[in-house]
mmCIF file of C-alpha atoms in Angstrom:
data_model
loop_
_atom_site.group_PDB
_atom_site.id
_atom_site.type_symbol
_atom_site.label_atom_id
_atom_site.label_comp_id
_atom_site.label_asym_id
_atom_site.label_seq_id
_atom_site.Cartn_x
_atom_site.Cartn_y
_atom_site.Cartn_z
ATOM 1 C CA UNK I 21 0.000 0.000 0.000
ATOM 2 C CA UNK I 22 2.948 2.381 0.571
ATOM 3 C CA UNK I 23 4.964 1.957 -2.381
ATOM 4 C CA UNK I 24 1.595 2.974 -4.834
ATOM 5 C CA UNK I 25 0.809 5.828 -2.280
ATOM 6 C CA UNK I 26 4.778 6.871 -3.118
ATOM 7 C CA UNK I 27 4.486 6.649 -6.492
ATOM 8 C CA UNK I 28 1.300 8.480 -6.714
ATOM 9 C CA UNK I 29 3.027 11.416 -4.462
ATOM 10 C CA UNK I 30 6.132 11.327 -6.945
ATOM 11 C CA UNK I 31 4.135 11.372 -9.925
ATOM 12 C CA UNK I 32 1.806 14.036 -8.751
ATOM 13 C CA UNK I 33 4.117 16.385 -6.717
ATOM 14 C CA UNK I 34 7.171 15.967 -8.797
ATOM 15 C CA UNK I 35 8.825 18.781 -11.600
ATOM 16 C CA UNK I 36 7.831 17.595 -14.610
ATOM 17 C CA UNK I 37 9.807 18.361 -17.921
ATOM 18 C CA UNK I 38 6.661 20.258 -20.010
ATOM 19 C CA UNK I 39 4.659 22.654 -17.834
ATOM 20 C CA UNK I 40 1.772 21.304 -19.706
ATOM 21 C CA UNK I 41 1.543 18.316 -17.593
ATOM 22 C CA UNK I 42 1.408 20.326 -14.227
ATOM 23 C CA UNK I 43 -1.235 22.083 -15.797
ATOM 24 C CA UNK I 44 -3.241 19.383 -16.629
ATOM 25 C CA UNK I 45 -2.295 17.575 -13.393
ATOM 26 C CA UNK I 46 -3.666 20.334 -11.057
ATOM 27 C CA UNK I 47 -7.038 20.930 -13.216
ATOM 28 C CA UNK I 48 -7.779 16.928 -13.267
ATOM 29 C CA UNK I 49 -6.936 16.734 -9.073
ATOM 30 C CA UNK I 50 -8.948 20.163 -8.250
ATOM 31 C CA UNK I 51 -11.966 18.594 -10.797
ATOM 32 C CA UNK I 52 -11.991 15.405 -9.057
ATOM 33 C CA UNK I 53 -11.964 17.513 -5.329
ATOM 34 C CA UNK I 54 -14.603 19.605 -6.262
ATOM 35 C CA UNK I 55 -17.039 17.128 -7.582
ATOM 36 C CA UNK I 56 -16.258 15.003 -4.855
ATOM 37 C CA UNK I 57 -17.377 17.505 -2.438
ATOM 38 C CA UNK I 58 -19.865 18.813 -3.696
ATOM 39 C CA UNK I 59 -21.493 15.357 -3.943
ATOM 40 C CA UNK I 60 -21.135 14.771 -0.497
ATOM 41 C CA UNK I 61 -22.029 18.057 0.919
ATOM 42 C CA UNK I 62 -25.431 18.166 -1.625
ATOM 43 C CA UNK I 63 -26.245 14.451 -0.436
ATOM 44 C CA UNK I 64 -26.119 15.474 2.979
ATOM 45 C CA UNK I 65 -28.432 18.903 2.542
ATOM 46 C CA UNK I 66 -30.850 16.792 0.445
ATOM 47 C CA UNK I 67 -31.049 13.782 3.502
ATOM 48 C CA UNK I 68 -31.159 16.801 5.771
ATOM 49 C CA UNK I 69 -33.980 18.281 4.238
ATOM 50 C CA UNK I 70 -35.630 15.175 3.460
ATOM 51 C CA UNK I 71 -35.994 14.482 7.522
ATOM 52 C CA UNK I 72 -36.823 18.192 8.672
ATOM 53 C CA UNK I 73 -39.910 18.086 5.658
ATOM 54 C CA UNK I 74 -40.753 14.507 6.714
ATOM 55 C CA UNK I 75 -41.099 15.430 10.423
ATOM 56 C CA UNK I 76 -43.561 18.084 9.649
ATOM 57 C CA UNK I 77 -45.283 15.919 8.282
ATOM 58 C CA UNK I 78 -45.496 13.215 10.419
ATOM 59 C CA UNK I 79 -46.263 15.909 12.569
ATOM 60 C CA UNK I 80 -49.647 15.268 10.744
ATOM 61 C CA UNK I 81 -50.238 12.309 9.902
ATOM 62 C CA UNK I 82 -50.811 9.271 12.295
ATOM 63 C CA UNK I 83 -48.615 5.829 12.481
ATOM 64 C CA UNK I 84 -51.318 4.256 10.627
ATOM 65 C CA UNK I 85 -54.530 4.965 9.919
ATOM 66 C CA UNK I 86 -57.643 2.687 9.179
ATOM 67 C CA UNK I 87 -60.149 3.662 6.022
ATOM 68 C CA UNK I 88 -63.277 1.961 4.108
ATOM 69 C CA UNK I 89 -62.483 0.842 0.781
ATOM 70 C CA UNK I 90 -65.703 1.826 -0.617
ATOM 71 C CA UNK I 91 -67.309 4.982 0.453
ATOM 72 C CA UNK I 92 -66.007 8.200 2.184
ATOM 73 C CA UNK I 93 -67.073 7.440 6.086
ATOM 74 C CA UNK I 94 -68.391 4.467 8.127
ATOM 75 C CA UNK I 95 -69.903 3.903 11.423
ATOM 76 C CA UNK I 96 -67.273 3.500 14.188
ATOM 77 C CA UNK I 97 -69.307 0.350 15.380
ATOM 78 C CA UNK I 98 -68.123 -1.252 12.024
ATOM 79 C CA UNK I 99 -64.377 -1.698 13.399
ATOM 80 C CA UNK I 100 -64.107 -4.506 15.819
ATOM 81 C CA UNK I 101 -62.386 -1.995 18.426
ATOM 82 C CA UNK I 102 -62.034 -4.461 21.005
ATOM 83 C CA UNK I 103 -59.930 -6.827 18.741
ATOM 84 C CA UNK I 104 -57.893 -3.647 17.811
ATOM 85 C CA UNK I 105 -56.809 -2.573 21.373
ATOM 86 C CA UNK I 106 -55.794 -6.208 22.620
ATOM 87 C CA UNK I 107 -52.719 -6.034 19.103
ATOM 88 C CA UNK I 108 -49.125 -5.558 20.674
ATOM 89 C CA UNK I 109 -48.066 -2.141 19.773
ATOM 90 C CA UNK I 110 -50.980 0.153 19.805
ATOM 91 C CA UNK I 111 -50.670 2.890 21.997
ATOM 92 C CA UNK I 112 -53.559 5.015 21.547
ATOM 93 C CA UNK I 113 -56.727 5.054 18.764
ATOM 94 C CA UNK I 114 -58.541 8.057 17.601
ATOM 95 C CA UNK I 115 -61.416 8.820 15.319
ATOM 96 C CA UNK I 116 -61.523 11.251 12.581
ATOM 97 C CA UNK I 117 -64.370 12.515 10.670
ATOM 98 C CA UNK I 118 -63.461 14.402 7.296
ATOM 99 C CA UNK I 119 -65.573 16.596 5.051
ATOM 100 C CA UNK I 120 -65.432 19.286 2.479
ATOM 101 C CA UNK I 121 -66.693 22.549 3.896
ATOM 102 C CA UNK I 122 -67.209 26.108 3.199
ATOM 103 C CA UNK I 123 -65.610 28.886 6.053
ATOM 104 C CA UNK I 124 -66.799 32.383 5.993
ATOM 105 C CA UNK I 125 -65.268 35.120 8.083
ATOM 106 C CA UNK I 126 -66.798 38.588 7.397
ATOM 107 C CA UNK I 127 -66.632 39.042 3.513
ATOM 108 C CA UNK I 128 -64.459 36.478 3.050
ATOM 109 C CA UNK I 129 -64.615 32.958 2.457
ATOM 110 C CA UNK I 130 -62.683 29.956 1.076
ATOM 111 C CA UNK I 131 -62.904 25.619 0.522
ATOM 112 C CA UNK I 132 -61.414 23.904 2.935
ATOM 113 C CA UNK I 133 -61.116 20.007 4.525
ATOM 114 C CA UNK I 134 -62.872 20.267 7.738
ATOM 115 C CA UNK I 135 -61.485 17.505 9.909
ATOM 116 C CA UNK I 136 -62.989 16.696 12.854
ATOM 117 C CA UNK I 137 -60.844 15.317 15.389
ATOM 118 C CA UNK I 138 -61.046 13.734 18.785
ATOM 119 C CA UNK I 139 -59.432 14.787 22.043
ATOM 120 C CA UNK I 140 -56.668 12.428 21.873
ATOM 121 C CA UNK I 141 -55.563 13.531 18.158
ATOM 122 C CA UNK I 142 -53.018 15.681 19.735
ATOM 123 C CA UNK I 143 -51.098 12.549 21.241
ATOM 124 C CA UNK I 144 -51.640 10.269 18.037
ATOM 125 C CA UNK I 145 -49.831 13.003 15.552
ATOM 126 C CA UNK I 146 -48.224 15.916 17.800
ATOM 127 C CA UNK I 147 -50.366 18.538 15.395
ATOM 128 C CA UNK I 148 -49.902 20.259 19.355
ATOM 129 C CA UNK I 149 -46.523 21.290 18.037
ATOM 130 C CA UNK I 150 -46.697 22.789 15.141
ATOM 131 C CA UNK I 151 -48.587 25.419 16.643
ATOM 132 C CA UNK I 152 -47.532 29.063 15.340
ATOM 133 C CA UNK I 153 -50.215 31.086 16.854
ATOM 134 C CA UNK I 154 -52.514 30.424 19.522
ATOM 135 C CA UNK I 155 -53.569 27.148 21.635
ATOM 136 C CA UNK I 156 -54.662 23.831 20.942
ATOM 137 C CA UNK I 157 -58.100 22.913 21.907
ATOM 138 C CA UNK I 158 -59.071 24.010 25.420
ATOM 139 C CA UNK I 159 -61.647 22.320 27.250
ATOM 140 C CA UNK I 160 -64.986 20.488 26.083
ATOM 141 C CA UNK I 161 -65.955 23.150 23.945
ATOM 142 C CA UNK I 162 -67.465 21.762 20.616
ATOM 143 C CA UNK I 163 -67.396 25.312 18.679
ATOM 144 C CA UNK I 164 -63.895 25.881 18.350
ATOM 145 C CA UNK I 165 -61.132 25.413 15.246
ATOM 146 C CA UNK I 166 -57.710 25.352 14.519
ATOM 147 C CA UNK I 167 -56.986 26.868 11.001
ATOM 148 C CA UNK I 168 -54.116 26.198 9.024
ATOM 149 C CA UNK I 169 -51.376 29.139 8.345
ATOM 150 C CA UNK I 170 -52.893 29.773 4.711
ATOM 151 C CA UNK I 171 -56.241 29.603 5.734
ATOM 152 C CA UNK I 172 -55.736 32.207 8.276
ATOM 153 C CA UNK I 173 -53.890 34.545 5.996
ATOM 154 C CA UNK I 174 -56.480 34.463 3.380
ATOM 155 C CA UNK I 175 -59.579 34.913 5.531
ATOM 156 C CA UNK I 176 -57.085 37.248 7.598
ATOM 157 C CA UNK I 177 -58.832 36.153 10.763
ATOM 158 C CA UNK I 178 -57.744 37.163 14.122
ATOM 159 C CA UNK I 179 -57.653 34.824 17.021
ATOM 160 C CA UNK I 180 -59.342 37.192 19.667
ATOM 161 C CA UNK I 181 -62.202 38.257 17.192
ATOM 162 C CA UNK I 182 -65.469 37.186 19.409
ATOM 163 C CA UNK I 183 -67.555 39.400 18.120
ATOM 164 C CA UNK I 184 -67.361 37.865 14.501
ATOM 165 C CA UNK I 185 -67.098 34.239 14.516
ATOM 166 C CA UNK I 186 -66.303 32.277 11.613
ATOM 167 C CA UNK I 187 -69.318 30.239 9.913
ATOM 168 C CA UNK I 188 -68.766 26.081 8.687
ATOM 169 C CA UNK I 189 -70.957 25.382 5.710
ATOM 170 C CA UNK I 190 -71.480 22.235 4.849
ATOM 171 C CA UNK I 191 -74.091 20.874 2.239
ATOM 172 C CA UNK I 192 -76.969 19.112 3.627
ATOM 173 C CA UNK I 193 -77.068 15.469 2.734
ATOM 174 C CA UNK I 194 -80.574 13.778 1.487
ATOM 175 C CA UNK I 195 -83.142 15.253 -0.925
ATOM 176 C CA UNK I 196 -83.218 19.056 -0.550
ATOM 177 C CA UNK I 197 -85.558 21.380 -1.945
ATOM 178 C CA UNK I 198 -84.881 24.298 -4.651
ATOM 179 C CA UNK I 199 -87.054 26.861 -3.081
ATOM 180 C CA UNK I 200 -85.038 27.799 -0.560
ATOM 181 C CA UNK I 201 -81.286 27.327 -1.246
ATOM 182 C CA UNK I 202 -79.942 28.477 2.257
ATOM 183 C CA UNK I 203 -81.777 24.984 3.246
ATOM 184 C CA UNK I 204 -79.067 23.002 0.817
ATOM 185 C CA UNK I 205 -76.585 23.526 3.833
ATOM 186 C CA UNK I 206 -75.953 23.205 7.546
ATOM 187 C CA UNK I 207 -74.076 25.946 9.436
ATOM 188 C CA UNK I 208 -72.767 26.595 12.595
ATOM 189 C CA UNK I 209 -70.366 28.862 14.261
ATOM 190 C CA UNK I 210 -66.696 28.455 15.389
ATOM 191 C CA UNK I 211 -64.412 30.449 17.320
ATOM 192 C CA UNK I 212 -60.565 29.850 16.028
ATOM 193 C CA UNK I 213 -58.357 28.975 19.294
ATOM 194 C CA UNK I 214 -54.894 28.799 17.404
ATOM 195 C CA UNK I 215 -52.812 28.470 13.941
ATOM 196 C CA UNK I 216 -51.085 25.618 13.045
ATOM 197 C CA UNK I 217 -48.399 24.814 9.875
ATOM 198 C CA UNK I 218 -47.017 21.755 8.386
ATOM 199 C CA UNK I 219 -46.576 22.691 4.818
ATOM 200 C CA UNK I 220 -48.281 25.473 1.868
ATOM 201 C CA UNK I 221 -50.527 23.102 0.687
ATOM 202 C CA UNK I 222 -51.598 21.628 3.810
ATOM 203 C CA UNK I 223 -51.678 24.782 5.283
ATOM 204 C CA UNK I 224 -53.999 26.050 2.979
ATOM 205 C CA UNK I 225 -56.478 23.458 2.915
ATOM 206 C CA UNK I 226 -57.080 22.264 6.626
ATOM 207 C CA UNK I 227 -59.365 23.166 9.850
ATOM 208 C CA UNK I 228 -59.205 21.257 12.748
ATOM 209 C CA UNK I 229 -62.645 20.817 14.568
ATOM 210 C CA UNK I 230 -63.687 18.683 17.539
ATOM 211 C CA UNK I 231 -65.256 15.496 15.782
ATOM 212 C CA UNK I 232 -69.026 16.233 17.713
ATOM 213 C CA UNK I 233 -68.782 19.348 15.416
ATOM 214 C CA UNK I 234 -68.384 17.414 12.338
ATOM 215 C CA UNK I 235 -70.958 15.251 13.019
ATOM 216 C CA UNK I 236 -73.224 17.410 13.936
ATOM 217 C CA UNK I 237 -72.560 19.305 10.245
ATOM 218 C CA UNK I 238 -72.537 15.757 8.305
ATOM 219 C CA UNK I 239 -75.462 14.508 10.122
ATOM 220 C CA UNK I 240 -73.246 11.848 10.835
ATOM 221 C CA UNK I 241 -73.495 10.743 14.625
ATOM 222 C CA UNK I 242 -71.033 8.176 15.612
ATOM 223 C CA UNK I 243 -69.296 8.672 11.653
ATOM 224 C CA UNK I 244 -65.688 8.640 11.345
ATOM 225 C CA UNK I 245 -63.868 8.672 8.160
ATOM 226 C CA UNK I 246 -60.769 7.446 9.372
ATOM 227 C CA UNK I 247 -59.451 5.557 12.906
ATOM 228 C CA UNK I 248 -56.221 6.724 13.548
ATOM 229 C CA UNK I 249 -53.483 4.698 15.580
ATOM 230 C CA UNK I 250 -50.495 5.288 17.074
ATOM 231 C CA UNK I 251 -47.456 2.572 17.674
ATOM 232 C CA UNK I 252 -45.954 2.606 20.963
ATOM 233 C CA UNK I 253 -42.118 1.562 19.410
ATOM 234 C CA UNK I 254 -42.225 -1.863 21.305
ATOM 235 C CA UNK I 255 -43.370 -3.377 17.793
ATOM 236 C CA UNK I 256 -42.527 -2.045 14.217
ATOM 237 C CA UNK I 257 -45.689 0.047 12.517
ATOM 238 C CA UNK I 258 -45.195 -2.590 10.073
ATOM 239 C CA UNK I 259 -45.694 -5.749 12.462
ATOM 240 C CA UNK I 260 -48.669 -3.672 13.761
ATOM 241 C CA UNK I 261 -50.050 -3.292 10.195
ATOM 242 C CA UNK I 262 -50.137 -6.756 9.454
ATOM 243 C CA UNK I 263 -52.123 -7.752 12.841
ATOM 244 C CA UNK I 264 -54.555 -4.831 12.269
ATOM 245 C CA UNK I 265 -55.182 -6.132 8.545
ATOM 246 C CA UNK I 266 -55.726 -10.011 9.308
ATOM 247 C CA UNK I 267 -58.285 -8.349 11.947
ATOM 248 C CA UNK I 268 -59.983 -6.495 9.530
ATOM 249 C CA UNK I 269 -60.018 -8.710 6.330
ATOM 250 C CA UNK I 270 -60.631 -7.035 2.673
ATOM 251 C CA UNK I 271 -63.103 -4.270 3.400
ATOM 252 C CA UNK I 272 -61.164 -1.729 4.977
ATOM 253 C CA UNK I 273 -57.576 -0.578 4.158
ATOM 254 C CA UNK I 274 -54.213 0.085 6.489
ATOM 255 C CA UNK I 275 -51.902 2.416 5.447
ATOM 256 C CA UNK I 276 -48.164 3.282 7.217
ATOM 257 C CA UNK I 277 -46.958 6.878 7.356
ATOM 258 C CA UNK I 278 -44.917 6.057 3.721
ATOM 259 C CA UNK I 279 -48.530 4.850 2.012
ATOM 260 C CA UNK I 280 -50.043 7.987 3.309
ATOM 261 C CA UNK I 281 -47.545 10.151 1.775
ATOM 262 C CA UNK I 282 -46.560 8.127 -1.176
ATOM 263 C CA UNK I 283 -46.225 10.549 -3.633
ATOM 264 C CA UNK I 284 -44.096 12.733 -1.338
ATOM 265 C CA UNK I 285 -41.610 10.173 -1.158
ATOM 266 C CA UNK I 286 -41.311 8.905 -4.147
ATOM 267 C CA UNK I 287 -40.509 12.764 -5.591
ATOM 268 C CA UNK I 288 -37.949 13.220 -2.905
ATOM 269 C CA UNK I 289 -35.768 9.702 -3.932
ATOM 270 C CA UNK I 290 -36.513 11.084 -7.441
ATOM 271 C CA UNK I 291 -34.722 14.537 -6.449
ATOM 272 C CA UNK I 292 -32.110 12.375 -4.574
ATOM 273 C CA UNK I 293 -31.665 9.990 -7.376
ATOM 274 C CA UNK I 294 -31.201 12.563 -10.095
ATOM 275 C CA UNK I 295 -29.312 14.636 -8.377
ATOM 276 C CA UNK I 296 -26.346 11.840 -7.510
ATOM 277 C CA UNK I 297 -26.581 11.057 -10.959
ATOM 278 C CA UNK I 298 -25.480 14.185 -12.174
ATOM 279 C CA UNK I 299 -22.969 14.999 -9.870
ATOM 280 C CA UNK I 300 -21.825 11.651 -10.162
ATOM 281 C CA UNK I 301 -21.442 12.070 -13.774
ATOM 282 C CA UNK I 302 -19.204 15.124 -13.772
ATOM 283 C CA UNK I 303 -17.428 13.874 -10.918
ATOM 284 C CA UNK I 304 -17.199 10.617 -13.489
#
């Protein structure tokens, strides 16, 4: 190993006879440095990155979470709950109602996802910590929100406001007459407690209500749209998701934090991927 290193040091630190060759020897060895570092230092920015965006959004998102295969929301009596609690590695369960709504504040309005969470959604996704403005829920009150950083910004909606509340819309389900078209929706008022953010788009697009809220809205008692679960770490989420799916069989689906937030990863091993390719090539 030491005579090769010796000959290499010769070769590249010894007078040559043309100063062409130093030349050529100092571009090549500063070519290969640079493209070596550069590889390593955007590698490690990109895996950087790649963690801080994915904690946000884990941030969000539960370990797993339980949906119907056909049809938008079920009955919570559907799940055999019992079975569910008794599999190794589930800490805590939570139901979660989801529907398309319409928020007003003053003149302004805009689409959102209402999601209707239940007091324990705090300790299945730590949404509790992406707080930028504001509380989480306090107390038992059923008329309260959480609003996303976009959706706060665009109905530029303070937090201490009680003399306007902001008005849910959501349509009616069932037959509804034309006559009267303020009877094609159900409405009810919300005071905002806090501002949350995770990302632009998510930002944008979500309120957090208590679930009794969203039920009330969908005419949904007892509906959930999704059960959400949390892993304790004793057990992989993917030992977990294999127990919860032989308890459920073919009608409902069980999807890990990566299945939730497929397309997410896949872009970011795209970025990764073409990225070391091209460094790789002009370090090549």
């Amino acid at each position: 190993m030491k005579f090769p290193l010796y000959i290499a040091l010769r070769y590249l630190f010894a007078k040559k006879s043309h100063n062409a060759i130093n030349i050529i020897t100092a571009i090549s060895a500063t070519g290969v440095m640079v493209g070596a570092m550069s590889l390593v230092i955007v590698l490690s920015v990109f895996n950087g990155l790649e963690r801080l965006i994915l904690s946000l959004f884990n941030a969000f998102h539960p370990d797993l979470e339980i949906r119907i295969v056909e049809g938008r929301a079920f009955h919570a009596e559907d799940l055999p709950l019992d079975a569910l609690s008794k599999i190794p590695g589930i800490y805590v369960m939570g139901q979660v109602l989801e529907e398309t709504a319409l928020i007003t504040y003053r003149n302004k309005q805009q689409l959102i996802t209402m999601r209707g969470v239940c007091e324990n959604y705090g300790r299945i996704t730590g949404i509790d910590t992406l707080m930028t403005e504001g509380v989480y829920f306090q107390g038992n009150n059923e008329n309260q929100l959480i609003m996303g950083l976009g959706v706060a910004m665009t109905l530029n909606a303070p937090l201490d406001d009680f003399m306007n509340p902001m008005v849910l819309y959501v349509p009616r389900r069932g037959r509804i007459g034309m006559m009267n078209p303020a009877q094609a929706f159900v409405s009810e008022s919300a005071y905002p407690t806090g501002v949350f953010s995770v990302h632009a788009d998510y930002d944008a697009e979500y309120v957090l209500v208590p679930i009794e809220l969203a039920r009330r809205l969908t005419a949904r008692p007892g509906g959930i749209s999704m059960l959400a679960l949390k892993v304790d770490g004793t057990v992989t989420a993917a030992e977990v998701q294999r127990e919860v799916e032989n308890a459920l069989g073919g009608a409902f689906s069980v999807k890990s934090r990566i299945q939730q937030q497929e397309f997410l990863y896949k872009i970011m091993q795209s970025e990764k991927t073409v990225i070391f390719l091209i460094l790789s090539f002009i370090l090549l």
